[in-house]
Structures are given as structure tokens and as C-alpha cells.
């Protein structure tokens, strides 16, 4: 099986399904990192199962930190968002942020979790320069929510023919603090510690090991991030570290017990989730096939080298010595609508009533109402910007062809943006303009080539309307039959040799004629009509 | 309250043991020599491995043999709890406020922009960063 | 002035309000007195500049008729494990010898806002881990009683039997108790009217007992711990040491109540406690827990206990023997929970953000280990190691979880007693009067140390309020005290009965001799 032009090792997961890539819109295959495994053993590979479980940390979108009133803004000057509590000043105590509880409750509800009416906080102990208290406050014994599930679709254009649905169970969702950041100054042998991130609120999602490969892992992360974005409970800016993924991975032979697992820590992009997990599965298989053993260890994904590497602190297994956080009484939630909320607790029924429509429901709706395919629905919903375009364009004029709209968005707009290296989120084109492009196409005022050129212009200049651009450039499609006949005839007249060959049976040459018509008309000719006219003229 | 003192020599727990179990009245202290405690004497020998594990997770040293003896005495003392059977139905009590409801804070930024104050007590600071030696090097 | 320094706060306040004396004058005298009592080593830091400034501000307020109330201009001291902005806060440990907090503990903040004058930060055992105030980086605190300094004072005391005071060795003294020994001596010596201590297993009541003072451990959650450098978060409470019950009430009313910086403060609004002018104890049901009648209890303390119980009975109270069956396990349970929390709480001291930083650059771990070994004494280090041992996965259930279960049984013991309509418990605070330093620190007498907090820590386990009330002077010439314990949040009852006992026993009050005139 060939992927991305590179020979790859083929392995079979427990459902004998080929590994595929999930679609990441424009960035799908732009990653430079590829596993650097040799492709020996290609043909003699035995079957292996692979088991993947994820733990995902998502920063909660809040103004202030989980337990202090310090700012959570990203990229602030070093150590300017640090309260006394955040730097573990003796005598300071945690005070829980209501917004963080509400965000985690909404998220738990969206993931069909069972909320614990009473949850507890615990200390998890380990020494690290960017963990000033020597422990992290988290929820271990009795987390905020348990027993949820996330259903998501796995689909990678070009790899999967069809999308398939996957379900991963959620063991628990807990609130916890983020750590600070250490900059390692190798030259001077020291770490520089910035505590701006210390104490930023996190939701940790602990998933059961229900996945089989990197593609599913990446699709899960993507789906979770769409949900969080819809809920507004996380910025989901992975480039800012708003979502970080730890993956537990093991491989085993079918029918044999599960293998020893390794953990890859802190994977920072959806793309890297797929590549890192795939790499690690392959590494483990190679190791075992070479007669080696897998050790239970923590590894890191090295993006530059495109490989997982063992982390240096792997001595004995860590004993975190969990202990109840004595400075935080139990967190109670208001669960029952029929009872008065007299302690002003976080109101679960209220939050439930305010949940927005979730991506899976939107996809189903898109398929039902607009006849989109599952695959198209996935791509549209995966990008909030595309979804908003789609909905707005269709709302503006529901006569428009949904298929044409999705084609323009998925194929043409994304390609244009990609060519100019512009993020979808930075696309300033008003939806009305894109709608107008669709209409111009629909009315055959322009052809698809012109449509793409218009999009290119709109990306740089979102002020002009598509119609103005077409007028300015005289790009209207030539649909007048007499004019088109004239054009075709002139090409025929200029190419007597070709005409002779065509008439002798070289019908393939039709394309050459059409090409000349297109270029003579500066690609404005309605090629559908031209084809018919040309065939007619040549057959006489 | 310094109970480390009370476990500093091996006799102490015995006297405590006495206090715990004897109903006999005594008018003065100490009592340790008058006691023969037979149970609870299973001397906890701390293995080298445990010692180095404890030093690594505590990041303090035992210092010397005395330190190890102190730990052994502390464990011996703690083992007195083992002699008492507690019913399964008894739940651990981690706080006397277990029936209270945690009060929550409104999500407002009202702290934290105080870099000078934060850094003032740090012995080493560079360009507004705290400074630590390189990490991820296991303790020897 | 000497009389003023020994007067109850209410009287002093009246004198200030009437213009008879100015806060700055009191402050000046008190500061002068602190240097006279220096040999007792009550203070780690005398905050004289701050005190002078604060007292001048108090003068001004009084002149302008804008007094903050009863505590305006009243000198107080605070144990050196409470953060005070701009004043170093050491916990009596080299680890924090250079630590200057940039914020105020809520307790100090509230006292400040009530106009109290901070005289100094008082001595303690390192990180409050001790019951003698002998393990301080700044040296031990000595008891005022039977010290040379006691000669500066007079007190009224008629005893049937004459005092049997054996002469002290030159290098020996009676310990002040602890860990808030500095706070107790600060109050006993009249260098302040009230001092804040902390009480985790008896650290306020124990020195109050040895120094003949009122020592209140409030209900857990009634007074904010924000700014109190923790020993055991689930048991620590700010304690109050004063010379009489009225004073302790004034301070409690100033510092108690919910605090947005401490999630463990109780939510209900604090209703100021008030004491009745005259106390009637008819019908009061007083429990005497049999488990506190332990071997090792000194005859003098025991007879004092019986005598006071008898007094109460004669005055119309019902005295009932009660049982708190798990008391005997409380001390073991307390020691485990203490060490486990210490292991956790001490993890933050690594020399990076604050505190002692050793000269070590090999690795983060090496720096931490060296800083922590240099910054902590044997006691602290031993507790960290033992705590981590109990928290290891293989030991967790046997020790830590079991101790937490025992804690519930101990707490249930108290609930059962209250449920049987017992209003209050009367017990010893300490098993004897203050031991000699030589006794206390000698290996022969470690049994005595081991039972220092036998009577006091159960109240911390259950979170209930308890108070030390001095009752008499022992044959050795040292204070003997008793403890009262009341149900959760029943400070009113606790203080009322303490006041009744106070009035009944007439414990001698010290006054500076006229020959030692401060003015």
C-alpha cells in the first residue's frame, strides 16, 4: 500500500482494515514528518493488533486561572500572569473558578457523561521546575464526570473510500491545573521558568483504549476539538498548546493478551497524533519481530526527526502519592431541576438546556436536508469556517445547489487558500461573495476556471464583488452560439492537418481543438457548448 | 507537636502502647522501663531500595543511620493502628468539612500582574525568569 | 503604665479613648519591654519601625475621633508562620530565613484593619513541628515562669502549701511549650495583649497551658488560614493567646468569619460572639472523658481537674463521666496524617521561587535535594520521609487510609457524646506543668514529649473548638491548666464556661513591678 508516495509497511489491525489517513483539510498531507522505518519485511509481515488509548488535555477557555485570579491570556510577557498562589507562595490557598466548572460540566454533558453530584480534588506529587508546589491539583478519586462516549467518523479522502463510524468510551473527565513552562538553555546548562501557564485550567479526558490506529486517534482528537469549539469551552488553538494529547499504545498478536504499552506524551497537533501513533505502532512491531521487548516507558514525539524517543526521566515507575487536597471542600453540582438551587451551585439542568447543536447532529442534518454525502458532511463540519459559509450561503438563497456550494468551498476555496498559504480562519471573504460566485456559475455567466480566478482575487481583496471583478476583467462566459461557432470555425480553419487526422479517426484530437478554443477565448468560452459545437462542426 | 521525638528511641512507642492499653493508674512518667510490650515489635527493616526511593521522591536525605532509625521508629509507632480492626463500612475522613459545599469564584482577572513581587524572593532570576539547573537528570 | 500593660484590653481601650494614654506611648513601653525580656527569646523579629508607625496612625485616629474600635492601638504579636507583607516570615527555619512575603495573612490583615499594632513575629519550632519551641533556627524560647525575668513581675498568689522550687541549673530552664511558645511568652511578659498562634495538634493550647494563659483553638473553618504557612491543612487553625477570656473574645470577633481567599472557611456569616455579664451554669452538662485519665497524668493536674469539676458541680452543673473510646488511637492517627500532609506541603520548598537555594547547579533534582537538606532540620526531614513512606502505593491503605478511617471514628466519638446531651468536655491540656528543657530534650524523658499533645490533638482531628484555661500554680511554681472542648461552632458556650472557670479559680495575674518602671 502506498501512501503519500512513500512505500510503507502494511499492517493489519484487528478488523483487518487498512490504515488510512484522516482528512485535515488543506493540511492533510503537508506534514513533513513521516516515519523513518525501513520498508523491509514488507511482504512477510504477520498480522498484529494494535490498541490505542488517548488522554487529552484541553485548556478551558476562561479569563482567569483555575484556582487564582491571574490572567490566562496567551503569549503575555514572562511571569506577568502569576498570582502568589500560582508560584506556590507559602500560605496561599486555591479558590476554584466557577466558569471552569461550568465549562467542564457543559463538555461532560455534550459527551454523554455521568456527572458526579459531588466531586473531589487530589494532589498528584512530582518534582519539576515548572511545578512550583511540587504537586498538581487534579481529580483522581472522584472526578467531575465519568462514563461518557464519543462517536466520530473516520474518513480520509484519497485513502478511505467510505467514512466509517467509531466509538470511544470516556472513562472520566477531570479538572486540573496546567504546569508552567521551562525553556531549556543547553548552552548555559539551565532552565528558565515562566509560570504564566502555571494554574491554567485544564479538562483532562481519559479515553478507554478503544482505538486501533493513528487515523482513528487523529479523527477522535479532531472531533473532540470541534465539539469543544462549538461549546466554546476551549479555544482549540493547538498551536498555542490548547489541546495536548497523550497516547497509550500497545501491539499484540490476535488471540494473545494485550502487549506492554508505551505512552507518547504531549502531542501537539492532530497531524502529529496520526503520525506519532503510526510510528510507535510500527516501531513496536519491528522491535518485537526483531526479537526485542517493549518496555513500559514514556516517550516523546520528536517532530523534527519524525520519531518517538524515550524521555530521559524513565527510571522506576512514578509513584505520585495521590492525596486528598485538604484545602478544597467537595465540589457539589445542582442536578435536580425540581429542587431549589439555594447554594448557588453550578446548575446542570440549565447548562444542559443551553448546549449548542453538536457536530454529529449537524452532519446528519446536512445529509438529510441538503443531500450531502457523509464524506462531504465530515469535511464541511470539521471546519467551523466552512460550515458557517455553507449555512449562510444556503440560507441566503436556498435554491442554490448544495453540491455546487460544497464543491466551491471544499475544492476551490481551500485550494486557493492553500496556494496562497493562508489559514482558513484568516479568510476574510464575505459569504455573500462566495454565494455570488456560485450564482455566476449556476447561471453560466462564468466557468469554473474563472470562478477560481475570482476566488484568488477575493482572498486578497474581499471588497470587490465577484460581479465587479468579472466586469472589470471582462470575464463573462461566452455563451452566444454564433460567437462560439465563429471561434470554433476559426480553430478548424487554422488547423487543416489536425482536421484531416481527426476525420481519419483520431477522435482523441477533439481535446486539442477544445484547448485551442479555450485559450483563444481566454478561457471564457462555455466549454460545454463548445464541445457540442466542435463535435458538430468536425463531423460535417 | 513533635511526635518525631517520641519515636526517636525504640522505647517510646512501648510507653505509648502502655498508655493506650493499660488501665492501671500511674502517677508519674516515664513508664517505659516498666513495660514489656510483646506485640507490635516486628522490627520494620527498611530496605536500601526503599531508602533510595524515599530519598528520590522526597528530595531530602536521611543524612545518616539516625535518620533511618527515626523512620523505622515512626513506622513502628504507626503500626499501632494496625492492631485495631476498623469495620469496612467506615469511610475515610479527609476533612471535617466534608459536608460543606465548595464556594466558587467568579471568573475575573484580579490578581497576577505583579512580576516584581513574585520574583523578589527568588535567589536567582534572569530576564524575569526563574532559573533552575537543567531538568530531567535523575538524582544520583 | 506598668498597670496598663497588664490590664484587660477593654480597660486599655477605655483609657486610650479617654485620652489617658496614647497608643504610641503604650507601643513605646512595650518595645522597651521586649528588649528586657530578650533572654526568653519570644520574638524572632521585633517589628519596631512598623509598630511605631502604626501606633502613630492610631494616635491620629484617636485624636480625630475616628477610632477603629476596641483593638485600635492595642499591641499584638503574630507567630512567625503567618505571612506579613514586607516583614520577613521565617517559620523559624533556615529555609525561609530570607523570605519576605508580599501579602498579609487574613488574620493579620483583619487585626490591622481593627487598628492593632504589630509588635513582632514570635518564635516557634521549625515549621511548627514541635511542642516545646526548642527546635527553632533562632534558638529555644524559655518560659517566663521560674525564670530570672519573673523577678520583674509581681503576682498575687496564696497557696496552702508553700512552693517547692528547686534551684535551677544555670543552663537549664522550663520550656514554654509549643509550637507557639514565642506567642505565649510574648503575651505572658506583657509585651503584647494578644498573640496569634497556630494550632494543629495543640500548638496554641500547649504553651498557653505551660505559661498560664488563655489559649483558644477555634472551630476549623471559623478563622481563615490564608497566609498561615501550613503544617497540616486539614487540622491547622489560627489560635489566639491572651491573658483572659474577654480579650480572647475580642480578638476572635476581629479575625473570624468567611474569607474569599480560603475555601475552607465556613460560608455562614460570622455572628459576633458575646459573653453574658454573669454566668449561670445550672443545668450545664459537663463530660469528663475517662480516656483522658491516663497514666502519666501528674497528680497535681489530676487533682486540679477534679477540683474544678467539683466547683462546677457545686455551682449547679451536672458532671458526667463520658467515654471517647478511640482517644487512645488518636495520637498515632494524628502522627500519620501529620507526616503525610507534611510530605506534601513541604514539596514546594525547592529554592527556585523563594527560600534557601543551595549552591548546586548540576540538575534541578540535585539543587532541590541540597536546598531541602540544608533548609530543613532533622524533624522536618524525618516527617517528609516518613510521610512519603506512608503514602507509597504499597503502604497507602495500611497507614494513610486507615488513619483517615480512624479519624472518622474519633470524630464520631465526639458526636456521640454531644448527641447524649453533653454540653462541654473538661480535660487536662497537658499532663503536667512545664517540663525542664533538660528533661524535655533528654532521651530518658522522651515519654513526656510523646504525650505532649495526647489531650489536645483529638479536638483538631474533629475540628471542634477547644480552649486552655489556667487554673492554679503547681508546687514547682508553674502554671497548671485545663482544657474545655465544645461542639463544632459552639465558641460561645466554650468561652462562657471558660470565663466562669476563670472567675472561679482566680489564676494569678502578673504585673510589672513598680521598681521596674517603664515610664
mmCIF file of N, CA and C in Angstrom, chain A residues 84-96 122-123 125-135 140-141 189-191 193 195 313 315 317-329, chain C residues 83 96 99 102-103 220 224-230 233-234 260-264 340-341 343-350 352-354 361-365 368 372 388 391-394 396 400 404:
data_model
loop_
_atom_site.group_PDB
_atom_site.id
_atom_site.type_symbol
_atom_site.label_atom_id
_atom_site.label_comp_id
_atom_site.label_asym_id
_atom_site.label_seq_id
_atom_site.Cartn_x
_atom_site.Cartn_y
_atom_site.Cartn_z
ATOM 1 N N UNK A 84 0.281 34.963 43.619
ATOM 2 C CA UNK A 84 1.100 34.328 44.664
ATOM 3 C C UNK A 84 0.794 32.842 44.731
ATOM 4 N N UNK A 85 -0.474 32.497 44.563
ATOM 5 C CA UNK A 85 -0.833 31.076 44.594
ATOM 6 C C UNK A 85 -0.149 30.318 43.461
ATOM 7 N N UNK A 86 -0.119 30.933 42.276
ATOM 8 C CA UNK A 86 0.451 30.235 41.115
ATOM 9 C C UNK A 86 1.937 29.939 41.273
ATOM 10 N N UNK A 87 2.635 30.745 42.066
ATOM 11 C CA UNK A 87 4.051 30.410 42.258
ATOM 12 C C UNK A 87 4.250 29.739 43.616
ATOM 13 N N UNK A 88 3.154 29.185 44.145
ATOM 14 C CA UNK A 88 3.213 28.346 45.354
ATOM 15 C C UNK A 88 3.774 29.088 46.557
ATOM 16 N N UNK A 89 3.507 30.375 46.637
ATOM 17 C CA UNK A 89 3.934 31.140 47.805
ATOM 18 C C UNK A 89 3.334 30.509 49.060
ATOM 19 N N UNK A 90 4.151 30.274 50.079
ATOM 20 C CA UNK A 90 3.631 29.620 51.287
ATOM 21 C C UNK A 90 2.432 30.383 51.858
ATOM 22 N N UNK A 91 1.429 29.629 52.279
ATOM 23 C CA UNK A 91 0.269 30.238 52.925
ATOM 24 C C UNK A 91 -0.869 30.569 51.978
ATOM 25 N N UNK A 92 -0.636 30.481 50.675
ATOM 26 C CA UNK A 92 -1.722 30.767 49.726
ATOM 27 C C UNK A 92 -2.564 29.517 49.514
ATOM 28 N N UNK A 93 -3.825 29.728 49.158
ATOM 29 C CA UNK A 93 -4.772 28.619 49.060
ATOM 30 C C UNK A 93 -5.556 28.702 47.754
ATOM 31 N N UNK A 94 -6.011 27.537 47.261
ATOM 32 C CA UNK A 94 -6.757 27.536 45.994
ATOM 33 C C UNK A 94 -8.210 27.971 46.180
ATOM 34 N N UNK A 95 -8.725 28.730 45.214
ATOM 35 C CA UNK A 95 -10.149 29.093 45.194
ATOM 36 C C UNK A 95 -10.658 28.803 43.783
ATOM 37 N N UNK A 96 -11.597 27.880 43.677
ATOM 38 C CA UNK A 96 -11.990 27.339 42.369
ATOM 39 C C UNK A 96 -12.831 28.332 41.555
ATOM 40 N N UNK A 122 -7.619 16.191 44.270
ATOM 41 C CA UNK A 122 -6.478 15.459 44.825
ATOM 42 C C UNK A 122 -5.172 16.130 44.414
ATOM 43 N N UNK A 123 -4.161 15.860 45.226
ATOM 44 C CA UNK A 123 -2.820 16.318 44.862
ATOM 45 C C UNK A 123 -2.061 15.158 44.235
ATOM 46 N N UNK A 125 1.771 14.228 43.240
ATOM 47 C CA UNK A 125 3.090 14.756 43.583
ATOM 48 C C UNK A 125 4.187 14.346 42.610
ATOM 49 N N UNK A 126 4.934 15.304 42.157
ATOM 50 C CA UNK A 126 6.204 15.038 41.480
ATOM 51 C C UNK A 126 6.981 16.344 41.416
ATOM 52 N N UNK A 127 8.277 16.216 41.361
ATOM 53 C CA UNK A 127 9.119 17.415 41.342
ATOM 54 C C UNK A 127 9.445 17.798 39.911
ATOM 55 N N UNK A 128 9.208 19.048 39.582
ATOM 56 C CA UNK A 128 9.646 19.564 38.303
ATOM 57 C C UNK A 128 9.747 21.075 38.433
ATOM 58 N N UNK A 129 10.704 21.658 37.730
ATOM 59 C CA UNK A 129 10.967 23.088 37.929
ATOM 60 C C UNK A 129 9.746 23.952 37.609
ATOM 61 N N UNK A 130 8.893 23.481 36.677
ATOM 62 C CA UNK A 130 7.749 24.330 36.334
ATOM 63 C C UNK A 130 6.473 23.931 37.095
ATOM 64 N N UNK A 131 6.649 23.124 38.133
ATOM 65 C CA UNK A 131 5.529 22.760 39.014
ATOM 66 C C UNK A 131 5.879 23.258 40.423
ATOM 67 N N UNK A 132 5.620 24.533 40.690
ATOM 68 C CA UNK A 132 6.207 25.146 41.890
ATOM 69 C C UNK A 132 5.751 24.541 43.214
ATOM 70 N N UNK A 133 4.556 23.981 43.296
ATOM 71 C CA UNK A 133 4.086 23.447 44.579
ATOM 72 C C UNK A 133 4.644 22.047 44.841
ATOM 73 N N UNK A 134 5.212 21.407 43.831
ATOM 74 C CA UNK A 134 5.664 20.031 43.994
ATOM 75 C C UNK A 134 4.519 19.042 43.833
ATOM 76 N N UNK A 135 3.330 19.573 43.542
ATOM 77 C CA UNK A 135 2.203 18.718 43.233
ATOM 78 C C UNK A 135 1.249 19.479 42.335
ATOM 79 N N UNK A 140 -8.734 12.732 41.047
ATOM 80 C CA UNK A 140 -8.429 11.344 40.779
ATOM 81 C C UNK A 140 -9.493 10.399 41.347
ATOM 82 N N UNK A 141 -9.785 10.531 42.649
ATOM 83 C CA UNK A 141 -10.704 9.587 43.281
ATOM 84 C C UNK A 141 -12.118 9.719 42.752
ATOM 85 N N UNK A 189 23.479 25.445 30.473
ATOM 86 C CA UNK A 189 23.031 24.370 31.351
ATOM 87 C C UNK A 189 22.057 24.865 32.407
ATOM 88 N N UNK A 190 20.940 25.332 31.980
ATOM 89 C CA UNK A 190 19.939 25.787 32.947
ATOM 90 C C UNK A 190 18.567 25.818 32.290
ATOM 91 N N UNK A 191 17.530 25.891 33.134
ATOM 92 C CA UNK A 191 16.162 26.031 32.644
ATOM 93 C C UNK A 191 15.637 27.383 33.085
ATOM 94 N N UNK A 193 12.316 29.454 33.832
ATOM 95 C CA UNK A 193 10.960 29.047 34.185
ATOM 96 C C UNK A 193 9.998 30.235 34.096
ATOM 97 N N UNK A 195 6.026 31.056 34.666
ATOM 98 C CA UNK A 195 4.858 30.451 35.314
ATOM 99 C C UNK A 195 3.534 31.012 34.797
ATOM 100 N N UNK A 313 13.526 10.802 31.873
ATOM 101 C CA UNK A 313 13.279 10.529 33.290
ATOM 102 C C UNK A 313 12.654 9.156 33.540
ATOM 103 N N UNK A 315 13.016 6.269 35.006
ATOM 104 C CA UNK A 315 13.683 5.345 35.912
ATOM 105 C C UNK A 315 12.633 4.335 36.330
ATOM 106 N N UNK A 317 8.983 3.292 37.916
ATOM 107 C CA UNK A 317 7.632 3.807 37.739
ATOM 108 C C UNK A 317 7.380 4.910 38.757
ATOM 109 N N UNK A 318 6.785 6.003 38.300
ATOM 110 C CA UNK A 318 6.489 7.116 39.200
ATOM 111 C C UNK A 318 5.413 6.709 40.201
ATOM 112 N N UNK A 319 5.610 7.083 41.438
ATOM 113 C CA UNK A 319 4.556 6.905 42.441
ATOM 114 C C UNK A 319 4.107 8.311 42.831
ATOM 115 N N UNK A 320 2.929 8.699 42.346
ATOM 116 C CA UNK A 320 2.506 10.093 42.508
ATOM 117 C C UNK A 320 1.947 10.399 43.892
ATOM 118 N N UNK A 321 1.789 9.401 44.717
ATOM 119 C CA UNK A 321 1.320 9.591 46.090
ATOM 120 C C UNK A 321 0.096 10.521 46.153
ATOM 121 N N UNK A 322 -0.944 10.146 45.433
ATOM 122 C CA UNK A 322 -2.167 10.953 45.435
ATOM 123 C C UNK A 322 -2.678 11.161 46.849
ATOM 124 N N UNK A 323 -3.167 12.337 47.090
ATOM 125 C CA UNK A 323 -3.661 12.657 48.434
ATOM 126 C C UNK A 323 -4.820 13.637 48.284
ATOM 127 N N UNK A 324 -5.857 13.491 49.106
ATOM 128 C CA UNK A 324 -6.963 14.443 49.001
ATOM 129 C C UNK A 324 -6.449 15.868 49.199
ATOM 130 N N UNK A 325 -6.899 16.796 48.360
ATOM 131 C CA UNK A 325 -6.500 18.201 48.530
ATOM 132 C C UNK A 325 -7.286 18.752 49.721
ATOM 133 N N UNK A 326 -6.597 19.002 50.826
ATOM 134 C CA UNK A 326 -7.321 19.369 52.045
ATOM 135 C C UNK A 326 -7.870 20.792 52.023
ATOM 136 N N UNK A 327 -7.427 21.590 51.065
ATOM 137 C CA UNK A 327 -7.852 22.993 51.046
ATOM 138 C C UNK A 327 -9.088 23.247 50.204
ATOM 139 N N UNK A 328 -9.659 22.176 49.642
ATOM 140 C CA UNK A 328 -10.860 22.334 48.823
ATOM 141 C C UNK A 328 -11.944 21.371 49.300
ATOM 142 N N UNK A 329 -12.985 21.886 49.950
ATOM 143 C CA UNK A 329 -14.120 21.025 50.305
ATOM 144 C C UNK A 329 -14.747 20.447 49.028
ATOM 145 N N UNK C 83 2.094 35.032 57.220
ATOM 146 C CA UNK C 83 2.736 35.978 56.316
ATOM 147 C C UNK C 83 2.361 37.408 56.679
ATOM 148 N N UNK C 96 13.326 29.558 55.229
ATOM 149 C CA UNK C 96 12.621 30.812 54.940
ATOM 150 C C UNK C 96 13.255 32.010 55.656
ATOM 151 N N UNK C 99 12.795 35.026 53.649
ATOM 152 C CA UNK C 99 11.522 35.143 52.929
ATOM 153 C C UNK C 99 10.746 36.373 53.424
ATOM 154 N N UNK C 102 4.923 39.219 50.194
ATOM 155 C CA UNK C 102 4.368 40.429 49.598
ATOM 156 C C UNK C 102 2.871 40.503 49.867
ATOM 157 N N UNK C 103 2.390 39.697 50.794
ATOM 158 C CA UNK C 103 0.973 39.778 51.136
ATOM 159 C C UNK C 103 0.789 39.504 52.623
ATOM 160 N N UNK C 220 -12.509 24.549 63.296
ATOM 161 C CA UNK C 220 -11.869 24.538 61.979
ATOM 162 C C UNK C 220 -12.800 25.206 60.980
ATOM 163 N N UNK C 224 -9.796 32.221 59.030
ATOM 164 C CA UNK C 224 -9.094 31.958 57.775
ATOM 165 C C UNK C 224 -7.653 31.506 57.990
ATOM 166 N N UNK C 225 -7.235 30.552 57.184
ATOM 167 C CA UNK C 225 -5.844 30.096 57.185
ATOM 168 C C UNK C 225 -5.034 30.767 56.088
ATOM 169 N N UNK C 226 -5.673 31.622 55.311
ATOM 170 C CA UNK C 226 -4.940 32.295 54.232
ATOM 171 C C UNK C 226 -3.747 33.047 54.823
ATOM 172 N N UNK C 227 -2.567 32.691 54.381
ATOM 173 C CA UNK C 227 -1.368 33.346 54.891
ATOM 174 C C UNK C 227 -0.705 32.621 56.043
ATOM 175 N N UNK C 228 -1.373 31.606 56.555
ATOM 176 C CA UNK C 228 -0.744 30.742 57.565
ATOM 177 C C UNK C 228 0.030 29.674 56.803
ATOM 178 N N UNK C 229 1.316 29.623 57.028
ATOM 179 C CA UNK C 229 2.133 28.643 56.306
ATOM 180 C C UNK C 229 1.805 27.266 56.877
ATOM 181 N N UNK C 230 1.257 26.381 56.044
ATOM 182 C CA UNK C 230 0.601 25.192 56.577
ATOM 183 C C UNK C 230 1.545 24.152 57.158
ATOM 184 N N UNK C 233 -2.940 21.011 56.668
ATOM 185 C CA UNK C 233 -4.052 21.867 56.238
ATOM 186 C C UNK C 233 -5.394 21.467 56.827
ATOM 187 N N UNK C 234 -5.597 20.167 56.985
ATOM 188 C CA UNK C 234 -6.920 19.717 57.416
ATOM 189 C C UNK C 234 -7.111 19.854 58.927
ATOM 190 N N UNK C 260 -12.662 35.059 51.315
ATOM 191 C CA UNK C 260 -12.696 34.619 49.918
ATOM 192 C C UNK C 260 -11.374 33.990 49.489
ATOM 193 N N UNK C 261 -10.320 34.155 50.267
ATOM 194 C CA UNK C 261 -9.032 33.547 49.906
ATOM 195 C C UNK C 261 -8.858 32.149 50.489
ATOM 196 N N UNK C 262 -9.796 31.722 51.336
ATOM 197 C CA UNK C 262 -9.673 30.405 51.963
ATOM 198 C C UNK C 262 -10.984 29.643 51.768
ATOM 199 N N UNK C 263 -10.955 28.655 50.885
ATOM 200 C CA UNK C 263 -12.165 27.884 50.569
ATOM 201 C C UNK C 263 -12.627 27.034 51.749
ATOM 202 N N UNK C 264 -11.776 26.882 52.760
ATOM 203 C CA UNK C 264 -12.190 26.069 53.899
ATOM 204 C C UNK C 264 -12.774 26.916 55.028
ATOM 205 N N UNK C 340 2.044 12.671 56.557
ATOM 206 C CA UNK C 340 1.649 12.591 55.152
ATOM 207 C C UNK C 340 1.427 13.991 54.577
ATOM 208 N N UNK C 341 0.703 14.814 55.326
ATOM 209 C CA UNK C 341 0.475 16.165 54.814
ATOM 210 C C UNK C 341 1.750 16.995 54.792
ATOM 211 N N UNK C 343 4.706 15.830 54.181
ATOM 212 C CA UNK C 343 5.439 15.412 52.987
ATOM 213 C C UNK C 343 4.936 16.181 51.771
ATOM 214 N N UNK C 344 3.641 16.372 51.718
ATOM 215 C CA UNK C 344 3.044 17.080 50.595
ATOM 216 C C UNK C 344 3.288 18.592 50.680
ATOM 217 N N UNK C 345 2.997 19.153 51.831
ATOM 218 C CA UNK C 345 3.108 20.608 51.981
ATOM 219 C C UNK C 345 4.526 21.121 51.835
ATOM 220 N N UNK C 346 5.492 20.309 52.183
ATOM 221 C CA UNK C 346 6.879 20.754 52.141
ATOM 222 C C UNK C 346 7.492 20.608 50.749
ATOM 223 N N UNK C 347 6.704 20.001 49.821
ATOM 224 C CA UNK C 347 7.257 19.759 48.483
ATOM 225 C C UNK C 347 7.566 21.066 47.757
ATOM 226 N N UNK C 348 6.910 22.149 48.181
ATOM 227 C CA UNK C 348 7.086 23.409 47.452
ATOM 228 C C UNK C 348 8.423 24.087 47.754
ATOM 229 N N UNK C 349 9.079 23.657 48.806
ATOM 230 C CA UNK C 349 10.330 24.347 49.167
ATOM 231 C C UNK C 349 11.470 23.747 48.370
ATOM 232 N N UNK C 350 11.846 24.441 47.309
ATOM 233 C CA UNK C 350 12.870 23.899 46.428
ATOM 234 C C UNK C 350 13.954 24.918 46.092
ATOM 235 N N UNK C 352 13.671 27.632 44.286
ATOM 236 C CA UNK C 352 13.555 28.321 42.991
ATOM 237 C C UNK C 352 12.816 29.654 43.133
ATOM 238 N N UNK C 353 11.579 29.610 43.602
ATOM 239 C CA UNK C 353 10.774 30.831 43.654
ATOM 240 C C UNK C 353 11.042 31.648 44.911
ATOM 241 N N UNK C 354 11.429 30.968 45.983
ATOM 242 C CA UNK C 354 11.691 31.630 47.265
ATOM 243 C C UNK C 354 12.439 30.631 48.125
ATOM 244 N N UNK C 361 24.434 23.317 40.848
ATOM 245 C CA UNK C 361 23.939 23.584 39.508
ATOM 246 C C UNK C 361 23.897 22.364 38.603
ATOM 247 N N UNK C 362 24.144 21.194 39.188
ATOM 248 C CA UNK C 362 24.213 20.003 38.340
ATOM 249 C C UNK C 362 22.866 19.701 37.692
ATOM 250 N N UNK C 363 21.809 19.676 38.506
ATOM 251 C CA UNK C 363 20.489 19.387 37.955
ATOM 252 C C UNK C 363 19.431 19.956 38.884
ATOM 253 N N UNK C 364 18.209 20.064 38.367
ATOM 254 C CA UNK C 364 17.099 20.536 39.192
ATOM 255 C C UNK C 364 16.979 19.681 40.441
ATOM 256 N N UNK C 365 17.015 18.362 40.243
ATOM 257 C CA UNK C 365 16.845 17.446 41.365
ATOM 258 C C UNK C 365 17.948 17.635 42.398
ATOM 259 N N UNK C 368 17.346 20.834 44.329
ATOM 260 C CA UNK C 368 16.250 20.674 45.280
ATOM 261 C C UNK C 368 16.728 19.905 46.508
ATOM 262 N N UNK C 372 16.901 21.474 50.190
ATOM 263 C CA UNK C 372 15.976 20.945 51.182
ATOM 264 C C UNK C 372 16.720 20.307 52.356
ATOM 265 N N UNK C 388 6.128 10.261 53.154
ATOM 266 C CA UNK C 388 6.183 9.649 51.827
ATOM 267 C C UNK C 388 6.179 8.126 51.909
ATOM 268 N N UNK C 391 2.681 7.107 52.227
ATOM 269 C CA UNK C 391 1.904 7.384 51.012
ATOM 270 C C UNK C 391 2.284 6.498 49.839
ATOM 271 N N UNK C 392 3.342 5.716 49.981
ATOM 272 C CA UNK C 392 3.718 4.805 48.898
ATOM 273 C C UNK C 392 2.554 3.871 48.606
ATOM 274 N N UNK C 393 2.425 3.541 47.334
ATOM 275 C CA UNK C 393 1.293 2.726 46.917
ATOM 276 C C UNK C 393 1.079 1.491 47.800
ATOM 277 N N UNK C 394 2.201 0.819 48.135
ATOM 278 C CA UNK C 394 2.059 -0.430 48.885
ATOM 279 C C UNK C 394 1.673 -0.206 50.354
ATOM 280 N N UNK C 396 -0.199 2.653 51.335
ATOM 281 C CA UNK C 396 -1.248 3.668 51.350
ATOM 282 C C UNK C 396 -2.462 3.264 52.189
ATOM 283 N N UNK C 400 -2.163 5.484 55.545
ATOM 284 C CA UNK C 400 -2.849 6.748 55.289
ATOM 285 C C UNK C 400 -4.369 6.580 55.319
ATOM 286 N N UNK C 404 -7.153 7.854 58.151
ATOM 287 C CA UNK C 404 -8.324 8.690 57.847
ATOM 288 C C UNK C 404 -9.615 8.027 58.332
#
